[in-house]
Amino acid sequence: MKLTEEEQAMLAGEMGAPRQWAIDHMMKVGAMFDAPDLVEISQAHMMADPESLGEAGVAFLEGLAAGDAKVVVPMITDPRGVDLDYYRPLGQTEEMADLERRTIAACAAMGIAMTNTCINYQTIMPPVQGDHVAFGDTGVVIYCNSVLGARSNFEGGPSALAAALTGRTPRYGLHLPEKRRATRRFRVHEQPQGLTGWGVLGAVIGRASGSYWEVPVIEGIDVIPTSDEIKHFGAAMASYGSSPLFHIVGITPEAPTLEAAGGANLPREEITADDLRALKSNFGGRGDKVDVVVFAAPQLSLVEMQTLAGLLEGRRRHPGTAVIVCTSPSVYADALRLGYVETIEASGAKVLQGTCFYNQYAREIGEANGWRRLLSNSAKIVNILGGYGYAPALASMEECVESACAGEIV
């Protein structure tokens, strides 16, 4: 790889051992993907929850911090694995909490801002079109690439950290204009409705795309989605298809026309109402008992918190059905000030801040609480949790609330 003088100095260890490790890591990743050089980034976002890190990962972070490692661009974090104000009631252990505390201390020592969110594009500092960034969470990456026009690959935890320590990432994949051109063309024949409808459509297209290197362009959408709707759309697509980028003709910034996105000469694949119904039919059925209702993945925006509070106002959850709501610390503060948290929790639900259900030891807390039948309005979370021992079902936010109060799918 071609290195600048500054990058050569990093590699020689002239800027300290942590940056020497980081630039060496960047070069190894770049070599695997045939990157010609490194590209400067404006910010980084890292997945570093203790369930993923384990003891070895946390010790690695502590070693870097002890070596006086410091990030050189703004770096923020994905949801944590433990809400330290509410982990014992979930059945999480002191060992889990201790790993969390050690991770936070190591990251803070390196200058990382512990934002603990997968909706940073709605709350912290959205990148702009053409901005090169190094982001980790799949939902974050696909939203920022597709909706904002920024440029990022899916960065693993060590790669995101190395990018923040050097201010660079290998120039390959979606940092290259030619890799952002459409490779699959889909035409939608039924307009998505609400958060779950958009999530289902994203899941169907993601499953059909089926590869990180495929870029779907979608035509036939006649409605402009809200930020939350397209958030659920992208998160589901990335979950079902590993997709980091999509284009919607007339809506996303790199697809003012089908031709501009590169899709004009691609064969057209049809997405019908039957395709959408087929995906939904895989999850649960009316009358099934519900152990836990989850609103997460992605974390809820302030608007989603307002909507949920309105649906739960004056209601009570069924005593046999837990309700878990996950949002970012910044949204939590606003939701608390506006009374949404009080209204939601008056129903018997619990609002967690800075975590997301599936990366907070979902298997262990399910076993500790006897949760197996789970209901959510997130297509992403029902896709993931089938692998964690749950029997998940998918429904709209309104249907989730009614089911939480009834104790069964209504």
mmCIF file of C-alpha atoms in Angstrom:
data_model
loop_
_atom_site.group_PDB
_atom_site.id
_atom_site.type_symbol
_atom_site.label_atom_id
_atom_site.label_comp_id
_atom_site.label_asym_id
_atom_site.label_seq_id
_atom_site.Cartn_x
_atom_site.Cartn_y
_atom_site.Cartn_z
ATOM 1 C CA MET A 1 0.000 0.000 0.000
ATOM 2 C CA LYS A 2 1.091 3.526 -0.719
ATOM 3 C CA LEU A 3 1.736 5.418 2.540
ATOM 4 C CA THR A 4 2.255 9.104 3.186
ATOM 5 C CA GLU A 5 5.251 10.307 5.196
ATOM 6 C CA GLU A 6 3.072 10.632 8.293
ATOM 7 C CA GLU A 7 1.756 7.087 7.848
ATOM 8 C CA GLN A 8 5.284 5.757 7.401
ATOM 9 C CA ALA A 9 6.242 7.453 10.666
ATOM 10 C CA MET A 10 3.316 5.740 12.401
ATOM 11 C CA LEU A 11 4.426 2.387 11.024
ATOM 12 C CA ALA A 12 7.982 2.985 12.230
ATOM 13 C CA GLY A 13 6.703 3.547 15.754
ATOM 14 C CA GLU A 14 7.661 7.212 15.837
ATOM 15 C CA MET A 15 4.167 8.146 17.094
ATOM 16 C CA GLY A 16 3.946 5.488 19.794
ATOM 17 C CA ALA A 17 3.157 1.803 20.016
ATOM 18 C CA PRO A 18 -0.672 2.120 19.879
ATOM 19 C CA ARG A 19 -0.613 3.999 16.566
ATOM 20 C CA GLN A 20 2.014 1.594 15.239
ATOM 21 C CA TRP A 21 -0.355 -1.296 16.001
ATOM 22 C CA ALA A 22 -3.240 0.630 14.464
ATOM 23 C CA ILE A 23 -1.560 1.492 11.149
ATOM 24 C CA ASP A 24 -0.233 -2.070 10.855
ATOM 25 C CA HIS A 25 -3.769 -3.377 11.398
ATOM 26 C CA MET A 26 -5.100 -0.973 8.755
ATOM 27 C CA MET A 27 -2.496 -2.187 6.273
ATOM 28 C CA LYS A 28 -3.397 -5.858 6.869
ATOM 29 C CA VAL A 29 -7.098 -5.173 6.329
ATOM 30 C CA GLY A 30 -6.289 -3.106 3.244
ATOM 31 C CA ALA A 31 -4.054 -5.814 1.806
ATOM 32 C CA MET A 32 -6.865 -8.365 2.111
ATOM 33 C CA PHE A 33 -9.172 -6.110 0.055
ATOM 34 C CA ASP A 34 -6.474 -4.842 -2.388
ATOM 35 C CA ALA A 35 -6.741 -1.267 -1.121
ATOM 36 C CA PRO A 36 -4.194 0.999 -2.868
ATOM 37 C CA ASP A 37 -3.866 3.398 0.089
ATOM 38 C CA LEU A 38 -5.625 4.835 3.117
ATOM 39 C CA VAL A 39 -8.306 7.518 3.146
ATOM 40 C CA GLU A 40 -8.712 10.119 5.889
ATOM 41 C CA ILE A 41 -11.917 9.903 7.934
ATOM 42 C CA SER A 42 -13.910 12.495 9.850
ATOM 43 C CA GLN A 43 -15.261 10.235 12.620
ATOM 44 C CA ALA A 44 -15.484 6.621 13.824
ATOM 45 C CA HIS A 45 -18.130 4.494 15.552
ATOM 46 C CA MET A 46 -17.199 1.278 17.363
ATOM 47 C CA MET A 47 -19.085 -1.810 18.469
ATOM 48 C CA ALA A 48 -17.464 -2.723 21.793
ATOM 49 C CA ASP A 49 -20.068 -4.333 24.020
ATOM 50 C CA PRO A 50 -18.603 -6.758 26.572
ATOM 51 C CA GLU A 51 -20.584 -9.728 25.232
ATOM 52 C CA SER A 52 -18.680 -9.355 21.956
ATOM 53 C CA LEU A 53 -15.360 -8.383 23.542
ATOM 54 C CA GLY A 54 -15.120 -11.002 26.264
ATOM 55 C CA GLU A 55 -12.282 -10.960 28.789
ATOM 56 C CA ALA A 56 -9.593 -10.985 26.078
ATOM 57 C CA GLY A 57 -11.075 -8.037 24.218
ATOM 58 C CA VAL A 58 -11.467 -5.934 27.336
ATOM 59 C CA ALA A 59 -7.863 -6.717 28.358
ATOM 60 C CA PHE A 60 -6.729 -5.620 24.881
ATOM 61 C CA LEU A 61 -8.483 -2.260 25.274
ATOM 62 C CA GLU A 62 -6.965 -1.830 28.725
ATOM 63 C CA GLY A 63 -3.507 -2.527 27.290
ATOM 64 C CA LEU A 64 -3.931 0.167 24.639
ATOM 65 C CA ALA A 65 -5.207 2.636 27.219
ATOM 66 C CA ALA A 66 -2.223 1.865 29.492
ATOM 67 C CA GLY A 67 0.042 2.619 26.530
ATOM 68 C CA ASP A 68 -1.442 6.119 26.340
ATOM 69 C CA ALA A 69 -3.456 5.451 23.157
ATOM 70 C CA LYS A 70 -5.593 8.435 22.110
ATOM 71 C CA VAL A 71 -8.097 8.718 19.270
ATOM 72 C CA VAL A 72 -7.335 11.501 16.772
ATOM 73 C CA VAL A 73 -10.854 11.914 15.315
ATOM 74 C CA PRO A 74 -14.204 11.956 17.135
ATOM 75 C CA MET A 75 -15.089 8.400 18.111
ATOM 76 C CA ILE A 76 -18.410 7.237 19.534
ATOM 77 C CA THR A 77 -19.770 3.888 20.677
ATOM 78 C CA ASP A 78 -22.560 1.452 19.820
ATOM 79 C CA PRO A 79 -25.060 0.325 22.510
ATOM 80 C CA ARG A 80 -23.565 -1.193 25.643
ATOM 81 C CA GLY A 81 -24.239 -4.712 26.882
ATOM 82 C CA VAL A 82 -25.257 -3.706 30.404
ATOM 83 C CA ASP A 83 -27.382 -0.852 31.719
ATOM 84 C CA LEU A 84 -25.481 -0.390 34.987
ATOM 85 C CA ASP A 85 -28.598 1.106 36.618
ATOM 86 C CA TYR A 86 -30.728 -1.952 35.818
ATOM 87 C CA TYR A 87 -28.808 -5.166 35.326
ATOM 88 C CA ARG A 88 -29.652 -7.272 38.370
ATOM 89 C CA PRO A 89 -33.436 -7.345 37.619
ATOM 90 C CA LEU A 90 -32.611 -8.651 34.121
ATOM 91 C CA GLY A 91 -30.609 -11.523 35.566
ATOM 92 C CA GLN A 92 -27.238 -10.173 34.401
ATOM 93 C CA THR A 93 -24.290 -11.049 36.648
ATOM 94 C CA GLU A 94 -21.682 -9.005 38.486
ATOM 95 C CA GLU A 95 -19.076 -10.429 36.115
ATOM 96 C CA MET A 96 -20.973 -8.967 33.146
ATOM 97 C CA ALA A 97 -21.260 -5.607 34.900
ATOM 98 C CA ASP A 98 -17.562 -5.631 35.794
ATOM 99 C CA LEU A 99 -16.563 -6.222 32.165
ATOM 100 C CA GLU A 100 -18.806 -3.298 31.238
ATOM 101 C CA ARG A 101 -17.187 -0.975 33.780
ATOM 102 C CA ARG A 102 -13.678 -1.940 32.646
ATOM 103 C CA THR A 103 -14.596 -1.358 28.984
ATOM 104 C CA ILE A 104 -16.017 2.078 29.727
ATOM 105 C CA ALA A 105 -12.912 3.063 31.728
ATOM 106 C CA ALA A 106 -10.521 1.938 28.978
ATOM 107 C CA CYS A 107 -12.480 3.673 26.219
ATOM 108 C CA ALA A 108 -12.817 6.890 28.211
ATOM 109 C CA ALA A 109 -9.053 6.903 28.844
ATOM 110 C CA MET A 110 -8.500 6.801 25.058
ATOM 111 C CA GLY A 111 -10.754 9.818 24.519
ATOM 112 C CA ILE A 112 -13.699 7.834 23.133
ATOM 113 C CA ALA A 113 -17.101 9.457 23.728
ATOM 114 C CA MET A 114 -19.372 6.834 25.299
ATOM 115 C CA THR A 115 -22.519 7.735 23.382
ATOM 116 C CA ASN A 116 -23.796 4.133 23.475
ATOM 117 C CA THR A 117 -26.106 4.400 20.516
ATOM 118 C CA CYS A 118 -26.892 2.831 17.151
ATOM 119 C CA ILE A 119 -28.928 5.890 16.113
ATOM 120 C CA ASN A 120 -26.020 8.354 16.158
ATOM 121 C CA TYR A 121 -27.168 9.569 12.725
ATOM 122 C CA GLN A 122 -30.375 10.798 14.401
ATOM 123 C CA THR A 123 -28.838 12.134 17.592
ATOM 124 C CA ILE A 124 -25.084 12.922 17.608
ATOM 125 C CA MET A 125 -23.356 14.141 14.415
ATOM 126 C CA PRO A 126 -24.730 12.848 11.082
ATOM 127 C CA PRO A 127 -22.036 12.625 8.396
ATOM 128 C CA VAL A 128 -22.692 14.437 5.120
ATOM 129 C CA GLN A 129 -22.688 13.266 1.516
ATOM 130 C CA GLY A 130 -19.208 12.211 0.385
ATOM 131 C CA ASP A 131 -17.872 12.113 3.967
ATOM 132 C CA HIS A 132 -15.479 9.188 4.609
ATOM 133 C CA VAL A 133 -16.122 7.598 8.020
ATOM 134 C CA ALA A 134 -15.318 4.305 9.801
ATOM 135 C CA PHE A 135 -18.536 2.973 11.317
ATOM 136 C CA GLY A 136 -19.224 -0.418 12.856
ATOM 137 C CA ASP A 137 -22.892 -1.187 13.496
ATOM 138 C CA THR A 138 -24.595 -2.546 10.359
ATOM 139 C CA GLY A 139 -27.685 -0.397 10.827
ATOM 140 C CA VAL A 140 -25.523 2.687 11.285
ATOM 141 C CA VAL A 141 -23.476 1.935 8.173
ATOM 142 C CA ILE A 142 -26.381 1.255 5.831
ATOM 143 C CA TYR A 143 -28.271 4.382 6.952
ATOM 144 C CA CYS A 144 -25.239 6.658 6.623
ATOM 145 C CA ASN A 145 -24.215 5.226 3.248
ATOM 146 C CA SER A 146 -27.694 5.151 1.740
ATOM 147 C CA VAL A 147 -29.689 7.985 3.289
ATOM 148 C CA LEU A 148 -26.902 10.475 4.012
ATOM 149 C CA GLY A 149 -24.515 9.601 1.164
ATOM 150 C CA ALA A 150 -21.512 9.164 3.475
ATOM 151 C CA ARG A 151 -18.956 6.414 2.780
ATOM 152 C CA SER A 152 -18.145 3.528 5.102
ATOM 153 C CA ASN A 153 -17.593 -0.213 5.042
ATOM 154 C CA PHE A 154 -18.722 -2.442 7.898
ATOM 155 C CA GLU A 155 -15.798 -1.950 10.294
ATOM 156 C CA GLY A 156 -15.091 -4.638 12.872
ATOM 157 C CA GLY A 157 -14.374 -3.412 16.403
ATOM 158 C CA PRO A 158 -10.537 -3.511 16.104
ATOM 159 C CA SER A 159 -10.668 -1.865 12.653
ATOM 160 C CA ALA A 160 -12.913 0.967 13.838
ATOM 161 C CA LEU A 161 -10.581 1.569 16.780
ATOM 162 C CA ALA A 162 -7.502 1.470 14.540
ATOM 163 C CA ALA A 163 -9.183 3.971 12.230
ATOM 164 C CA ALA A 164 -9.857 6.330 15.141
ATOM 165 C CA LEU A 165 -6.237 6.044 16.379
ATOM 166 C CA THR A 166 -4.827 6.866 12.927
ATOM 167 C CA GLY A 167 -7.600 9.004 11.409
ATOM 168 C CA ARG A 168 -7.608 6.730 8.374
ATOM 169 C CA THR A 169 -9.153 3.583 6.935
ATOM 170 C CA PRO A 170 -8.246 1.459 3.884
ATOM 171 C CA ARG A 171 -9.654 2.809 0.617
ATOM 172 C CA TYR A 172 -11.670 -0.163 -0.660
ATOM 173 C CA GLY A 173 -15.312 -1.188 -1.074
ATOM 174 C CA LEU A 174 -17.813 1.605 -0.487
ATOM 175 C CA HIS A 175 -15.118 4.281 -0.274
ATOM 176 C CA LEU A 176 -14.772 3.818 -4.060
ATOM 177 C CA PRO A 177 -17.403 5.447 -6.334
ATOM 178 C CA GLU A 178 -17.547 2.423 -8.654
ATOM 179 C CA LYS A 179 -18.518 0.096 -5.772
ATOM 180 C CA ARG A 180 -21.518 2.281 -4.961
ATOM 181 C CA ARG A 181 -23.233 1.683 -8.309
ATOM 182 C CA ALA A 182 -26.353 -0.511 -8.303
ATOM 183 C CA THR A 183 -25.892 -4.207 -9.097
ATOM 184 C CA ARG A 184 -29.489 -5.431 -8.471
ATOM 185 C CA ARG A 185 -32.734 -3.748 -9.520
ATOM 186 C CA PHE A 186 -36.000 -4.330 -7.615
ATOM 187 C CA ARG A 187 -39.480 -2.999 -8.375
ATOM 188 C CA VAL A 188 -41.934 -2.773 -5.472
ATOM 189 C CA HIS A 189 -45.618 -3.436 -6.150
ATOM 190 C CA GLU A 190 -47.027 -2.752 -2.662
ATOM 191 C CA GLN A 191 -46.283 0.420 -0.734
ATOM 192 C CA PRO A 192 -44.808 -0.180 2.762
ATOM 193 C CA GLN A 193 -46.866 1.021 5.726
ATOM 194 C CA GLY A 194 -45.398 2.078 9.082
ATOM 195 C CA LEU A 195 -42.163 1.015 10.758
ATOM 196 C CA THR A 196 -42.799 -2.703 10.509
ATOM 197 C CA GLY A 197 -43.980 -2.539 6.883
ATOM 198 C CA TRP A 198 -40.753 -0.801 5.914
ATOM 199 C CA GLY A 199 -38.788 -3.335 7.935
ATOM 200 C CA VAL A 200 -40.459 -6.250 6.162
ATOM 201 C CA LEU A 201 -39.721 -4.733 2.746
ATOM 202 C CA GLY A 202 -36.066 -4.225 3.745
ATOM 203 C CA ALA A 203 -35.857 -7.832 4.934
ATOM 204 C CA VAL A 204 -37.265 -9.200 1.663
ATOM 205 C CA ILE A 205 -34.863 -7.151 -0.484
ATOM 206 C CA GLY A 206 -31.909 -7.919 1.791
ATOM 207 C CA ARG A 207 -32.596 -11.642 1.619
ATOM 208 C CA ALA A 208 -32.906 -11.475 -2.171
ATOM 209 C CA SER A 209 -29.663 -9.468 -2.479
ATOM 210 C CA GLY A 210 -27.757 -11.872 -0.250
ATOM 211 C CA SER A 211 -24.236 -10.431 -0.429
ATOM 212 C CA TYR A 212 -22.197 -7.588 1.008
ATOM 213 C CA TRP A 213 -21.038 -6.662 -2.488
ATOM 214 C CA GLU A 214 -24.520 -6.348 -4.030
ATOM 215 C CA VAL A 215 -26.050 -2.844 -4.150
ATOM 216 C CA PRO A 216 -29.837 -2.892 -4.636
ATOM 217 C CA VAL A 217 -31.671 -0.048 -6.341
ATOM 218 C CA ILE A 218 -35.394 0.082 -5.604
ATOM 219 C CA GLU A 219 -38.062 1.632 -7.830
ATOM 220 C CA GLY A 220 -41.812 1.873 -7.442
ATOM 221 C CA ILE A 221 -41.822 3.608 -4.029
ATOM 222 C CA ASP A 222 -44.442 6.378 -4.150
ATOM 223 C CA VAL A 223 -44.260 7.533 -0.520
ATOM 224 C CA ILE A 224 -41.488 9.434 1.223
ATOM 225 C CA PRO A 225 -40.433 7.502 4.341
ATOM 226 C CA THR A 226 -39.762 9.156 7.675
ATOM 227 C CA SER A 227 -36.300 8.902 9.195
ATOM 228 C CA ASP A 228 -37.590 6.160 11.515
ATOM 229 C CA GLU A 229 -39.228 4.194 8.684
ATOM 230 C CA ILE A 230 -36.125 4.181 6.496
ATOM 231 C CA LYS A 231 -34.094 3.367 9.620
ATOM 232 C CA HIS A 232 -36.096 0.135 10.086
ATOM 233 C CA PHE A 233 -35.893 -0.540 6.328
ATOM 234 C CA GLY A 234 -32.101 -0.346 6.252
ATOM 235 C CA ALA A 235 -31.544 -2.190 9.533
ATOM 236 C CA ALA A 236 -33.658 -5.114 8.327
ATOM 237 C CA MET A 237 -31.935 -5.181 4.921
ATOM 238 C CA ALA A 238 -28.489 -5.286 6.550
ATOM 239 C CA SER A 239 -29.624 -8.004 8.943
ATOM 240 C CA TYR A 240 -31.112 -10.288 6.277
ATOM 241 C CA GLY A 241 -28.635 -9.593 3.481
ATOM 242 C CA SER A 242 -25.418 -8.078 4.883
ATOM 243 C CA SER A 243 -26.180 -5.089 2.650
ATOM 244 C CA PRO A 244 -24.254 -1.885 3.470
ATOM 245 C CA LEU A 245 -25.873 0.339 0.808
ATOM 246 C CA PHE A 246 -29.151 0.726 -1.095
ATOM 247 C CA HIS A 247 -30.619 3.293 -3.419
ATOM 248 C CA ILE A 248 -34.296 4.289 -3.717
ATOM 249 C CA VAL A 249 -35.033 6.129 -6.933
ATOM 250 C CA GLY A 250 -36.100 9.696 -6.283
ATOM 251 C CA ILE A 251 -35.480 9.470 -2.525
ATOM 252 C CA THR A 252 -31.861 8.680 -1.604
ATOM 253 C CA PRO A 253 -29.150 11.181 -2.604
ATOM 254 C CA GLU A 254 -27.189 9.038 -5.065
ATOM 255 C CA ALA A 255 -30.307 7.933 -6.962
ATOM 256 C CA PRO A 256 -32.106 11.012 -8.328
ATOM 257 C CA THR A 257 -32.892 8.734 -11.304
ATOM 258 C CA LEU A 258 -32.507 5.042 -12.059
ATOM 259 C CA GLU A 259 -29.776 5.910 -14.564
ATOM 260 C CA ALA A 260 -27.812 7.964 -12.032
ATOM 261 C CA ALA A 261 -27.705 5.009 -9.622
ATOM 262 C CA GLY A 262 -26.464 2.715 -12.398
ATOM 263 C CA GLY A 263 -29.605 0.566 -12.552
ATOM 264 C CA ALA A 264 -31.088 1.377 -15.960
ATOM 265 C CA ASN A 265 -29.667 -1.669 -17.762
ATOM 266 C CA LEU A 266 -30.061 -4.180 -14.933
ATOM 267 C CA PRO A 267 -32.721 -6.910 -15.186
ATOM 268 C CA ARG A 268 -35.791 -6.043 -13.086
ATOM 269 C CA GLU A 269 -36.814 -8.257 -10.149
ATOM 270 C CA GLU A 270 -40.381 -7.892 -8.832
ATOM 271 C CA ILE A 271 -41.276 -7.593 -5.115
ATOM 272 C CA THR A 272 -44.944 -8.508 -4.699
ATOM 273 C CA ALA A 273 -47.427 -8.460 -1.838
ATOM 274 C CA ASP A 274 -47.041 -12.255 -1.644
ATOM 275 C CA ASP A 275 -43.305 -11.846 -1.005
ATOM 276 C CA LEU A 276 -44.030 -9.543 1.933
ATOM 277 C CA ARG A 277 -46.731 -11.806 3.390
ATOM 278 C CA ALA A 278 -44.446 -14.829 3.078
ATOM 279 C CA LEU A 279 -41.784 -13.217 5.242
ATOM 280 C CA LYS A 280 -44.270 -12.129 7.921
ATOM 281 C CA SER A 281 -45.871 -15.583 8.068
ATOM 282 C CA ASN A 282 -42.623 -17.053 9.408
ATOM 283 C CA PHE A 283 -43.162 -15.400 12.788
ATOM 284 C CA GLY A 284 -45.785 -16.404 15.373
ATOM 285 C CA GLY A 285 -49.567 -16.463 15.226
ATOM 286 C CA ARG A 286 -52.669 -15.130 16.950
ATOM 287 C CA GLY A 287 -53.312 -16.575 20.412
ATOM 288 C CA ASP A 288 -49.673 -17.487 21.076
ATOM 289 C CA LYS A 289 -48.589 -16.587 24.614
ATOM 290 C CA VAL A 290 -46.018 -13.751 24.785
ATOM 291 C CA ASP A 291 -43.272 -13.740 27.451
ATOM 292 C CA VAL A 292 -41.616 -10.471 26.491
ATOM 293 C CA VAL A 293 -42.346 -7.591 24.106
ATOM 294 C CA VAL A 294 -39.246 -5.740 22.896
ATOM 295 C CA PHE A 295 -38.901 -2.323 21.266
ATOM 296 C CA ALA A 296 -35.273 -2.067 20.097
ATOM 297 C CA ALA A 297 -32.897 -2.744 17.184
ATOM 298 C CA PRO A 298 -32.517 0.051 16.308
ATOM 299 C CA GLN A 299 -32.877 2.038 19.518
ATOM 300 C CA LEU A 300 -36.013 4.192 19.633
ATOM 301 C CA SER A 301 -35.909 7.813 18.505
ATOM 302 C CA LEU A 302 -37.668 10.528 20.480
ATOM 303 C CA VAL A 303 -40.597 10.340 18.041
ATOM 304 C CA GLU A 304 -40.911 6.577 18.561
ATOM 305 C CA MET A 305 -40.787 7.119 22.342
ATOM 306 C CA GLN A 306 -43.586 9.682 22.029
ATOM 307 C CA THR A 307 -45.691 7.311 19.932
ATOM 308 C CA LEU A 308 -45.139 4.402 22.315
ATOM 309 C CA ALA A 309 -45.984 6.553 25.329
ATOM 310 C CA GLY A 310 -49.232 7.557 23.635
ATOM 311 C CA LEU A 311 -50.159 3.928 22.978
ATOM 312 C CA LEU A 312 -49.360 2.829 26.556
ATOM 313 C CA GLU A 313 -50.908 5.780 28.395
ATOM 314 C CA GLY A 314 -53.416 4.514 30.939
ATOM 315 C CA ARG A 315 -52.734 0.870 30.030
ATOM 316 C CA ARG A 316 -51.115 -1.953 32.030
ATOM 317 C CA ARG A 317 -49.056 -4.787 30.666
ATOM 318 C CA HIS A 318 -50.235 -8.326 31.369
ATOM 319 C CA PRO A 319 -48.520 -9.640 34.553
ATOM 320 C CA GLY A 320 -47.056 -12.536 32.584
ATOM 321 C CA THR A 321 -45.586 -10.365 29.813
ATOM 322 C CA ALA A 322 -42.504 -8.178 30.284
ATOM 323 C CA VAL A 323 -42.031 -5.096 28.097
ATOM 324 C CA ILE A 324 -38.487 -3.834 27.383
ATOM 325 C CA VAL A 325 -37.801 -0.533 25.587
ATOM 326 C CA CYS A 326 -34.240 0.397 24.524
ATOM 327 C CA THR A 327 -33.158 3.907 23.634
ATOM 328 C CA SER A 328 -29.999 6.006 23.566
ATOM 329 C CA PRO A 329 -28.858 8.012 26.617
ATOM 330 C CA SER A 330 -29.481 11.309 24.810
ATOM 331 C CA VAL A 331 -33.004 10.339 23.739
ATOM 332 C CA TYR A 332 -33.661 8.971 27.246
ATOM 333 C CA ALA A 333 -32.845 12.352 28.774
ATOM 334 C CA ASP A 334 -35.274 14.143 26.469
ATOM 335 C CA ALA A 335 -37.937 11.451 26.910
ATOM 336 C CA LEU A 336 -37.569 11.757 30.675
ATOM 337 C CA ARG A 337 -37.937 15.544 30.516
ATOM 338 C CA LEU A 338 -41.026 15.260 28.321
ATOM 339 C CA GLY A 339 -42.703 12.653 30.526
ATOM 340 C CA TYR A 340 -42.572 9.781 28.005
ATOM 341 C CA VAL A 341 -40.446 7.552 30.247
ATOM 342 C CA GLU A 342 -42.843 8.035 33.178
ATOM 343 C CA THR A 343 -45.854 7.201 31.009
ATOM 344 C CA ILE A 344 -44.212 4.117 29.496
ATOM 345 C CA GLU A 345 -43.025 2.786 32.849
ATOM 346 C CA ALA A 346 -46.410 3.454 34.507
ATOM 347 C CA SER A 347 -47.696 0.655 32.282
ATOM 348 C CA GLY A 348 -45.217 -1.779 33.825
ATOM 349 C CA ALA A 349 -42.746 -1.543 30.935
ATOM 350 C CA LYS A 350 -39.046 -0.799 31.533
ATOM 351 C CA VAL A 351 -36.998 1.725 29.558
ATOM 352 C CA LEU A 352 -33.280 0.875 29.287
ATOM 353 C CA GLN A 353 -30.793 3.537 28.232
ATOM 354 C CA GLY A 354 -27.666 2.949 26.203
ATOM 355 C CA THR A 355 -28.282 -0.741 25.503
ATOM 356 C CA CYS A 356 -29.961 -2.798 22.811
ATOM 357 C CA PHE A 357 -31.773 -6.029 23.580
ATOM 358 C CA TYR A 358 -29.868 -8.421 21.345
ATOM 359 C CA ASN A 359 -26.344 -7.415 22.417
ATOM 360 C CA GLN A 360 -26.980 -7.374 26.155
ATOM 361 C CA TYR A 361 -26.552 -11.115 26.733
ATOM 362 C CA ALA A 362 -29.971 -11.851 25.213
ATOM 363 C CA ARG A 363 -29.610 -15.615 25.631
ATOM 364 C CA GLU A 364 -28.622 -15.349 29.294
ATOM 365 C CA ILE A 365 -31.352 -12.883 30.288
ATOM 366 C CA GLY A 366 -33.911 -15.000 28.422
ATOM 367 C CA GLU A 367 -32.895 -18.067 30.422
ATOM 368 C CA ALA A 368 -32.772 -16.097 33.696
ATOM 369 C CA ASN A 369 -36.305 -14.755 33.216
ATOM 370 C CA GLY A 370 -37.885 -17.736 31.467
ATOM 371 C CA TRP A 371 -38.467 -15.716 28.278
ATOM 372 C CA ARG A 372 -38.860 -17.653 25.050
ATOM 373 C CA ARG A 373 -41.850 -16.268 23.129
ATOM 374 C CA LEU A 374 -40.865 -12.743 22.097
ATOM 375 C CA LEU A 375 -42.805 -10.127 20.132
ATOM 376 C CA SER A 376 -41.305 -7.047 18.463
ATOM 377 C CA ASN A 377 -42.037 -4.511 15.741
ATOM 378 C CA SER A 378 -38.407 -4.790 14.538
ATOM 379 C CA ALA A 379 -37.764 -7.131 11.614
ATOM 380 C CA LYS A 380 -34.067 -7.015 12.497
ATOM 381 C CA ILE A 381 -34.520 -8.245 16.030
ATOM 382 C CA VAL A 382 -36.845 -11.139 15.172
ATOM 383 C CA ASN A 383 -34.296 -12.246 12.565
ATOM 384 C CA ILE A 384 -31.452 -12.220 15.089
ATOM 385 C CA LEU A 385 -33.132 -13.659 18.161
ATOM 386 C CA GLY A 386 -34.197 -16.909 16.577
ATOM 387 C CA GLY A 387 -30.545 -17.846 17.014
ATOM 388 C CA TYR A 388 -30.566 -16.952 20.710
ATOM 389 C CA GLY A 389 -33.129 -19.511 21.820
ATOM 390 C CA TYR A 390 -36.228 -17.348 21.389
ATOM 391 C CA ALA A 391 -39.396 -18.012 19.396
ATOM 392 C CA PRO A 392 -39.825 -14.505 17.952
ATOM 393 C CA ALA A 393 -42.893 -12.964 16.326
ATOM 394 C CA LEU A 394 -43.264 -9.768 14.303
ATOM 395 C CA ALA A 395 -46.077 -7.203 14.626
ATOM 396 C CA SER A 396 -46.641 -3.461 14.390
ATOM 397 C CA MET A 397 -46.023 -1.212 17.403
ATOM 398 C CA GLU A 398 -49.778 -0.933 17.929
ATOM 399 C CA GLU A 399 -50.229 -4.726 17.808
ATOM 400 C CA CYS A 400 -47.256 -5.194 20.154
ATOM 401 C CA VAL A 401 -48.876 -2.921 22.745
ATOM 402 C CA GLU A 402 -52.233 -4.691 22.491
ATOM 403 C CA SER A 403 -50.503 -8.071 22.822
ATOM 404 C CA ALA A 404 -48.435 -6.890 25.801
ATOM 405 C CA CYS A 405 -51.668 -5.950 27.604
ATOM 406 C CA ALA A 406 -53.432 -9.177 26.631
ATOM 407 C CA GLY A 407 -50.470 -11.484 27.307
ATOM 408 C CA GLU A 408 -50.874 -13.136 23.921
ATOM 409 C CA ILE A 409 -50.626 -12.219 20.244
ATOM 410 C CA VAL A 410 -53.859 -10.458 19.258
#
